[in-house]
PDB file of C-alpha atoms in Angstrom:
ATOM      1  CA  ARG A  14      13.232 -22.708 -27.516  1.00  0.00           C
ATOM      2  CA  ILE A  15      14.387 -21.274 -23.986  1.00  0.00           C
ATOM      3  CA  LYS A  16      12.837 -23.632 -20.892  1.00  0.00           C
ATOM      4  CA  PRO A  17      11.840 -21.106 -18.010  1.00  0.00           C
ATOM      5  CA  ASN A  18      13.366 -22.412 -14.606  1.00  0.00           C
ATOM      6  CA  THR A  19      13.069 -21.083 -10.846  1.00  0.00           C
ATOM      7  CA  ARG A  20      15.051 -17.879 -11.576  1.00  0.00           C
ATOM      8  CA  ALA A  21      13.086 -17.115 -14.138  1.00  0.00           C
ATOM      9  CA  TYR A  22      10.191 -16.971 -12.917  1.00  0.00           C
ATOM     10  CA  ASN A  23      11.592 -15.330  -9.453  1.00  0.00           C
ATOM     11  CA  ALA A  24      12.505 -12.963 -11.944  1.00  0.00           C
ATOM     12  CA  VAL A  25       9.188 -12.521 -13.060  1.00  0.00           C
ATOM     13  CA  LEU A  26       7.342 -12.165 -10.013  1.00  0.00           C
ATOM     14  CA  ASN A  27       9.689  -9.793  -8.223  1.00  0.00           C
ATOM     15  CA  ALA A  28       9.281  -7.192 -11.152  1.00  0.00           C
ATOM     16  CA  TRP A  29       5.060  -7.932 -10.315  1.00  0.00           C
ATOM     17  CA  ALA A  30       5.592  -7.534  -6.951  1.00  0.00           C
ATOM     18  CA  LEU A  31       7.783  -3.798  -7.038  1.00  0.00           C
ATOM     19  CA  SER A  32       5.392  -2.730  -9.686  1.00  0.00           C
ATOM     20  CA  ASP A  33       2.939  -0.361  -9.198  1.00  0.00           C
ATOM     21  CA  SER A  34      -0.161  -2.135 -10.935  1.00  0.00           C
ATOM     22  CA  LYS A  35      -2.996  -2.798  -8.911  1.00  0.00           C
ATOM     23  CA  ASN A  36      -3.151  -6.249 -10.103  1.00  0.00           C
ATOM     24  CA  ALA A  37       0.560  -6.919  -9.289  1.00  0.00           C
ATOM     25  CA  ALA A  38      -0.327  -9.500  -5.834  1.00  0.00           C
ATOM     26  CA  ALA A  39      -3.618 -11.356  -7.759  1.00  0.00           C
ATOM     27  CA  ARG A  40      -0.587 -11.452 -10.892  1.00  0.00           C
ATOM     28  CA  CYS A  41       1.700 -13.003  -8.267  1.00  0.00           C
ATOM     29  CA  ASP A  42      -0.989 -15.275  -7.162  1.00  0.00           C
ATOM     30  CA  GLU A  43      -1.486 -16.881 -10.638  1.00  0.00           C
ATOM     31  CA  ILE A  44       2.327 -17.232 -11.562  1.00  0.00           C
ATOM     32  CA  LEU A  45       2.727 -19.309  -7.775  1.00  0.00           C
ATOM     33  CA  GLU A  46       0.240 -21.304  -8.586  1.00  0.00           C
ATOM     34  CA  GLU A  47       1.585 -21.930 -12.597  1.00  0.00           C
ATOM     35  CA  MET A  48       4.780 -22.934 -10.739  1.00  0.00           C
ATOM     36  CA  GLU A  49       3.504 -25.078  -8.631  1.00  0.00           C
ATOM     37  CA  ASN A  50       1.563 -27.116 -11.382  1.00  0.00           C
ATOM     38  CA  LEU A  51       4.118 -27.361 -13.568  1.00  0.00           C
ATOM     39  CA  HIS A  52       5.998 -28.683 -10.403  1.00  0.00           C
ATOM     40  CA  ALA A  53       3.264 -31.381  -8.893  1.00  0.00           C
ATOM     41  CA  ALA A  54       3.428 -32.333 -12.491  1.00  0.00           C
ATOM     42  CA  GLY A  55       6.907 -33.134 -12.283  1.00  0.00           C
ATOM     43  CA  ASP A  56       8.987 -30.411 -13.779  1.00  0.00           C
ATOM     44  CA  ASN A  57      12.148 -30.369 -11.632  1.00  0.00           C
ATOM     45  CA  ASP A  58      13.302 -27.277 -13.476  1.00  0.00           C
ATOM     46  CA  VAL A  59      10.443 -25.306 -11.639  1.00  0.00           C
ATOM     47  CA  ILE A  60      10.627 -25.502  -8.115  1.00  0.00           C
ATOM     48  CA  PRO A  61       8.491 -22.884  -6.190  1.00  0.00           C
ATOM     49  CA  ASN A  62      11.162 -21.639  -3.340  1.00  0.00           C
ATOM     50  CA  THR A  63      11.474 -19.580  -0.243  1.00  0.00           C
ATOM     51  CA  ILE A  64      12.243 -16.570  -2.695  1.00  0.00           C
ATOM     52  CA  THR A  65       8.563 -17.303  -4.219  1.00  0.00           C
ATOM     53  CA  TYR A  66       6.655 -17.580  -1.939  1.00  0.00           C
ATOM     54  CA  SER A  67       8.327 -14.691   0.191  1.00  0.00           C
ATOM     55  CA  THR A  68       8.417 -12.384  -3.266  1.00  0.00           C
ATOM     56  CA  VAL A  69       4.585 -13.185  -2.747  1.00  0.00           C
ATOM     57  CA  MET A  70       3.878 -11.738   0.376  1.00  0.00           C
ATOM     58  CA  CYS A  71       6.149  -8.836  -0.553  1.00  0.00           C
ATOM     59  CA  ALA A  72       3.557  -8.161  -3.660  1.00  0.00           C
ATOM     60  CA  TYR A  73       0.453  -8.077  -0.926  1.00  0.00           C
ATOM     61  CA  ALA A  74       2.643  -6.341   1.549  1.00  0.00           C
ATOM     62  CA  ARG A  75       2.891  -3.355  -1.228  1.00  0.00           C
ATOM     63  CA  SER A  76      -0.587  -3.662  -2.990  1.00  0.00           C
ATOM     64  CA  ARG A  77      -3.599  -2.654  -1.862  1.00  0.00           C
ATOM     65  CA  GLU A  78      -5.520  -5.622  -1.135  1.00  0.00           C
ATOM     66  CA  LYS A  79      -7.959  -5.577   1.735  1.00  0.00           C
ATOM     67  CA  ARG A  80      -6.919  -8.077   4.494  1.00  0.00           C
ATOM     68  CA  LYS A  81      -3.378  -8.321   3.203  1.00  0.00           C
ATOM     69  CA  GLY A  82      -1.999  -9.313   6.222  1.00  0.00           C
ATOM     70  CA  TYR A  83      -4.130 -12.226   6.140  1.00  0.00           C
ATOM     71  CA  ARG A  84      -3.543 -12.942   2.713  1.00  0.00           C
ATOM     72  CA  CYS A  85       0.453 -12.775   3.776  1.00  0.00           C
ATOM     73  CA  LEU A  86       0.286 -15.112   6.503  1.00  0.00           C
ATOM     74  CA  GLN A  87      -1.754 -17.303   4.387  1.00  0.00           C
ATOM     75  CA  VAL A  88       1.317 -17.540   2.001  1.00  0.00           C
ATOM     76  CA  LEU A  89       3.163 -18.018   5.242  1.00  0.00           C
ATOM     77  CA  ASN A  90       1.375 -20.957   6.910  1.00  0.00           C
ATOM     78  CA  LYS A  91       1.823 -22.966   3.322  1.00  0.00           C
ATOM     79  CA  MET A  92       5.359 -22.607   3.743  1.00  0.00           C
ATOM     80  CA  LYS A  93       5.386 -23.710   7.470  1.00  0.00           C
ATOM     81  CA  GLU A  94       3.159 -26.513   6.058  1.00  0.00           C
ATOM     82  CA  LEU A  95       5.466 -27.652   3.309  1.00  0.00           C
ATOM     83  CA  TYR A  96       8.589 -27.077   4.998  1.00  0.00           C
ATOM     84  CA  LYS A  97       7.072 -29.714   7.775  1.00  0.00           C
ATOM     85  CA  ALA A  98       6.158 -32.377   5.132  1.00  0.00           C
ATOM     86  CA  GLY A  99       9.951 -32.100   3.995  1.00  0.00           C
ATOM     87  CA  ASN A 100       9.822 -29.523   1.148  1.00  0.00           C
ATOM     88  CA  GLU A 101      13.346 -27.897   1.868  1.00  0.00           C
ATOM     89  CA  HIS A 102      12.774 -25.282  -0.638  1.00  0.00           C
ATOM     90  CA  VAL A 103      10.496 -23.897   1.160  1.00  0.00           C
ATOM     91  CA  LYS A 104      11.900 -22.996   4.888  1.00  0.00           C
ATOM     92  CA  PRO A 105      10.308 -19.902   6.482  1.00  0.00           C
ATOM     93  CA  ASN A 106      12.653 -17.281   8.075  1.00  0.00           C
ATOM     94  CA  VAL A 107      12.839 -13.725   9.226  1.00  0.00           C
ATOM     95  CA  PHE A 108      11.768 -12.002   6.311  1.00  0.00           C
ATOM     96  CA  GLY A 109       8.706 -14.006   5.875  1.00  0.00           C
ATOM     97  CA  TYR A 110       7.329 -13.394   9.017  1.00  0.00           C
ATOM     98  CA  THR A 111       8.814 -10.231   9.101  1.00  0.00           C
ATOM     99  CA  THR A 112       6.767  -8.789   5.669  1.00  0.00           C
ATOM    100  CA  VAL A 113       3.326 -10.472   7.552  1.00  0.00           C
ATOM    101  CA  ILE A 114       3.547  -7.788  10.257  1.00  0.00           C
ATOM    102  CA  ASN A 115       4.707  -4.980   7.526  1.00  0.00           C
ATOM    103  CA  ALA A 116       1.689  -6.285   5.509  1.00  0.00           C
ATOM    104  CA  CYS A 117      -0.383  -5.290   8.529  1.00  0.00           C
ATOM    105  CA  ALA A 118       1.127  -2.506   8.914  1.00  0.00           C
ATOM    106  CA  LYS A 119      -0.007  -0.977   6.106  1.00  0.00           C
ATOM    107  CA  THR A 120      -3.259  -1.876   6.595  1.00  0.00           C
ATOM    108  CA  ARG A 121      -5.998   0.602   6.705  1.00  0.00           C
ATOM    109  CA  GLY A 122      -9.879   0.317   6.165  1.00  0.00           C
ATOM    110  CA  HIS A 123     -12.587  -0.505   9.104  1.00  0.00           C
ATOM    111  CA  HIS A 124     -12.016  -0.987  12.539  1.00  0.00           C
ATOM    112  CA  ASP A 125     -12.864  -4.688  12.326  1.00  0.00           C
ATOM    113  CA  GLU A 126      -9.931  -5.272   9.401  1.00  0.00           C
ATOM    114  CA  ARG A 127      -7.423  -2.958  11.480  1.00  0.00           C
ATOM    115  CA  ASN A 128      -8.072  -5.396  14.789  1.00  0.00           C
ATOM    116  CA  GLU A 129      -7.286  -8.276  12.542  1.00  0.00           C
ATOM    117  CA  ALA A 130      -4.611  -7.099  11.185  1.00  0.00           C
ATOM    118  CA  LEU A 131      -2.691  -5.937  14.819  1.00  0.00           C
ATOM    119  CA  LYS A 132      -3.710  -9.535  16.243  1.00  0.00           C
ATOM    120  CA  ILE A 133      -2.328 -10.986  12.999  1.00  0.00           C
ATOM    121  CA  ALA A 134       0.766  -8.631  14.192  1.00  0.00           C
ATOM    122  CA  TYR A 135       0.970  -9.570  17.193  1.00  0.00           C
ATOM    123  CA  ASP A 136       1.042 -13.133  16.801  1.00  0.00           C
ATOM    124  CA  THR A 137       3.456 -13.679  14.257  1.00  0.00           C
ATOM    125  CA  PHE A 138       5.733 -11.436  16.540  1.00  0.00           C
ATOM    126  CA  VAL A 139       5.548 -14.134  19.237  1.00  0.00           C
ATOM    127  CA  GLU A 140       6.000 -17.452  16.930  1.00  0.00           C
ATOM    128  CA  LEU A 141       8.363 -15.904  14.952  1.00  0.00           C
ATOM    129  CA  GLU A 142       9.855 -15.372  18.963  1.00  0.00           C
ATOM    130  CA  ARG A 143       9.487 -19.044  19.668  1.00  0.00           C
ATOM    131  CA  SER A 144      10.294 -20.625  16.064  1.00  0.00           C
ATOM    132  CA  PRO A 145      12.870 -22.944  14.757  1.00  0.00           C
ATOM    133  CA  TYR A 146      13.261 -20.489  11.673  1.00  0.00           C
ATOM    134  CA  GLY A 147      15.206 -16.725  13.390  1.00  0.00           C
ATOM    135  CA  GLU A 148      14.934 -13.849  15.596  1.00  0.00           C
ATOM    136  CA  PRO A 149      13.334 -10.793  15.508  1.00  0.00           C
ATOM    137  CA  ASN A 150      15.017  -8.487  14.355  1.00  0.00           C
ATOM    138  CA  PHE A 151      15.757  -4.567  13.917  1.00  0.00           C
ATOM    139  CA  ILE A 152      13.745  -5.088  10.867  1.00  0.00           C
ATOM    140  CA  THR A 153      11.253  -6.573  12.936  1.00  0.00           C
ATOM    141  CA  PHE A 154      10.713  -4.677  15.944  1.00  0.00           C
ATOM    142  CA  SER A 155      10.616  -1.605  13.566  1.00  0.00           C
ATOM    143  CA  VAL A 156       7.404  -2.319  11.626  1.00  0.00           C
ATOM    144  CA  PHE A 157       5.626  -4.582  14.620  1.00  0.00           C
ATOM    145  CA  MET A 158       6.411  -0.914  16.213  1.00  0.00           C
ATOM    146  CA  LYS A 159       4.533   0.783  13.200  1.00  0.00           C
ATOM    147  CA  ALA A 160       1.808  -1.444  13.201  1.00  0.00           C
ATOM    148  CA  ALA A 161       1.287  -0.805  16.707  1.00  0.00           C
ATOM    149  CA  HIS A 162       1.275   2.923  15.889  1.00  0.00           C
ATOM    150  CA  PHE A 163      -1.292   2.880  12.796  1.00  0.00           C
ATOM    151  CA  LEU A 164      -3.401   0.233  14.156  1.00  0.00           C
ATOM    152  CA  LEU A 165      -4.232   1.209  17.320  1.00  0.00           C
ATOM    153  CA  PRO A 166      -5.862   4.902  18.695  1.00  0.00           C
ATOM    154  CA  LYS A 167      -3.462   7.174  20.981  1.00  0.00           C
ATOM    155  CA  SER A 168      -3.984   5.777  24.168  1.00  0.00           C
ATOM    156  CA  ASP A 169      -2.033   4.019  27.152  1.00  0.00           C
ATOM    157  CA  MET A 170      -2.573   0.508  24.941  1.00  0.00           C
ATOM    158  CA  ARG A 171      -0.531   1.470  22.022  1.00  0.00           C
ATOM    159  CA  ASN A 172       2.453   3.717  24.372  1.00  0.00           C
ATOM    160  CA  ASN A 173       2.673   0.047  26.756  1.00  0.00           C
ATOM    161  CA  LEU A 174       2.768  -1.987  23.262  1.00  0.00           C
ATOM    162  CA  VAL A 175       5.549   0.318  21.878  1.00  0.00           C
ATOM    163  CA  GLU A 176       7.318   0.549  24.689  1.00  0.00           C
ATOM    164  CA  LEU A 177       7.532  -2.805  24.940  1.00  0.00           C
ATOM    165  CA  ILE A 178       8.397  -3.547  21.727  1.00  0.00           C
ATOM    166  CA  PHE A 179      11.800  -0.938  22.174  1.00  0.00           C
ATOM    167  CA  LYS A 180      12.619  -2.988  25.557  1.00  0.00           C
ATOM    168  CA  LYS A 181      13.008  -6.431  23.674  1.00  0.00           C
ATOM    169  CA  ALA A 182      14.570  -5.116  21.041  1.00  0.00           C
ATOM    170  CA  CYS A 183      16.905  -3.463  23.555  1.00  0.00           C
ATOM    171  CA  GLU A 184      17.426  -6.960  25.510  1.00  0.00           C
ATOM    172  CA  SER A 185      17.577  -8.742  21.772  1.00  0.00           C
ATOM    173  CA  GLY A 186      20.910  -6.377  20.709  1.00  0.00           C
ATOM    174  CA  GLU A 187      18.585  -4.880  17.873  1.00  0.00           C
ATOM    175  CA  VAL A 188      18.290  -0.952  18.323  1.00  0.00           C
ATOM    176  CA  GLU A 189      19.023   0.480  15.319  1.00  0.00           C
ATOM    177  CA  LYS A 190      18.096   3.748  13.585  1.00  0.00           C
ATOM    178  CA  SER A 191      15.058   2.721  12.232  1.00  0.00           C
ATOM    179  CA  VAL A 192      14.248   1.331  15.725  1.00  0.00           C
ATOM    180  CA  LEU A 193      14.550   4.426  17.425  1.00  0.00           C
ATOM    181  CA  LYS A 194      13.118   6.546  14.519  1.00  0.00           C
ATOM    182  CA  GLN A 195       9.582   4.553  14.707  1.00  0.00           C
ATOM    183  CA  LEU A 196       9.844   4.995  18.952  1.00  0.00           C
ATOM    184  CA  ARG A 197      10.100   8.410  18.474  1.00  0.00           C
ATOM    185  CA  TYR A 198       7.509   8.871  15.730  1.00  0.00           C
ATOM    186  CA  SER A 199       4.922   6.219  18.014  1.00  0.00           C
ATOM    187  CA  VAL A 200       5.095   7.561  21.697  1.00  0.00           C
ATOM    188  CA  PRO A 201       4.749  10.975  24.185  1.00  0.00           C
ATOM    189  CA  ASP A 202       7.433  12.693  25.050  1.00  0.00           C
ATOM    190  CA  ASP A 203       7.659  11.572  28.584  1.00  0.00           C
ATOM    191  CA  ILE A 204       7.786   7.821  27.486  1.00  0.00           C
ATOM    192  CA  TYR A 205      10.384   8.428  24.679  1.00  0.00           C
ATOM    193  CA  PHE A 206      12.561  10.316  27.542  1.00  0.00           C
ATOM    194  CA  ASN A 207      11.705   7.457  29.783  1.00  0.00           C
ATOM    195  CA  ALA A 208      13.179   5.152  27.234  1.00  0.00           C
ATOM    196  CA  ILE A 209      16.228   6.738  26.203  1.00  0.00           C
ATOM    197  CA  GLY A 210      17.464   9.175  28.418  1.00  0.00           C
ATOM    198  CA  LYS A 211      17.077  12.161  26.133  1.00  0.00           C
ATOM    199  CA  SER A 212      14.326  14.500  25.242  1.00  0.00           C
ATOM    200  CA  LYS A 213      13.222  14.221  21.083  1.00  0.00           C
ATOM    201  CA  ASN A 214      14.742  17.557  21.054  1.00  0.00           C
ATOM    202  CA  GLU A 215      18.026  16.860  21.850  1.00  0.00           C
ATOM    203  CA  LYS A 216      20.610  14.912  18.921  1.00  0.00           C
ATOM    204  CA  LEU A 217      20.693  11.528  19.478  1.00  0.00           C
ATOM    205  CA  ASP A 218      23.250   9.681  18.325  1.00  0.00           C
ATOM    206  CA  ILE A 219      23.458   5.563  18.176  1.00  0.00           C
ATOM    207  CA  ASP A 220      26.755   5.514  19.306  1.00  0.00           C
ATOM    208  CA  ASP A 221      25.179   7.077  22.390  1.00  0.00           C
ATOM    209  CA  LEU A 222      22.851   4.418  23.555  1.00  0.00           C
ATOM    210  CA  PRO A 223      23.979   1.658  25.748  1.00  0.00           C
ATOM    211  CA  LYS A 224      26.480  -1.314  23.743  1.00  0.00           C
ATOM    212  CA  GLN A 225      24.055  -3.979  24.868  1.00  0.00           C
ATOM    213  CA  TRP A 226      21.523  -2.746  23.125  1.00  0.00           C
ATOM    214  CA  THR A 227      22.718  -2.487  19.685  1.00  0.00           C
ATOM    215  CA  ARG A 228      25.653  -5.256  19.527  1.00  0.00           C
ATOM    216  CA  ASN A 229      23.554  -6.816  16.849  1.00  0.00           C
ATOM    217  CA  THR A 230      23.404  -3.967  14.702  1.00  0.00           C
ATOM    218  CA  ARG A 231      26.806  -3.060  14.580  1.00  0.00           C
ATOM    219  CA  ARG A 232      28.336  -5.545  11.936  1.00  0.00           C
ATOM    220  CA  LEU A 233      26.033  -3.807   9.783  1.00  0.00           C
TER     221      LEU A 233
END
């Protein structure tokens, strides 16, 4: 009999996370709990790791679960607690933080739920900036801009937040096509022109931008 190990469990989690099943996130939670129980009982072939927890977060981000940003944040917080307690297998990373923000960006629902998601997205981004687990990358900036766009109504507040995120992306050298696309989609023409120096109707190539803005994405 072949005994399942961490890699096998992670493969099953990934299949559920990428499925269209409405129960995918809940099923991933159940599998994670099973892995945790097995490991706690002394099974060293089944050790939940960073991939395990990240996959569960992805399942929530892709789901239609209510408060999915909060659910992702719970998983990330658990990873941080375990890692700080000495579990080297579950070190948080940029992907995990970005997944929380992405879950928030995909949150719909009533006003309170959107406000909660916006706060989680903002706080998670700020925490990542200050954390020892990595720095925001172009995907982080792009999904944070998306969160601002979908969670705030058209307003100066939304424009100012998106503009701030874009400036941070420029300072970090993380401007990439997805960041430009989200900026174009999220702000009025005048703010886009002030940020880029071109109108939305003009062709824009990534090589037209200051190299300082894209210095960390040119390796891609």
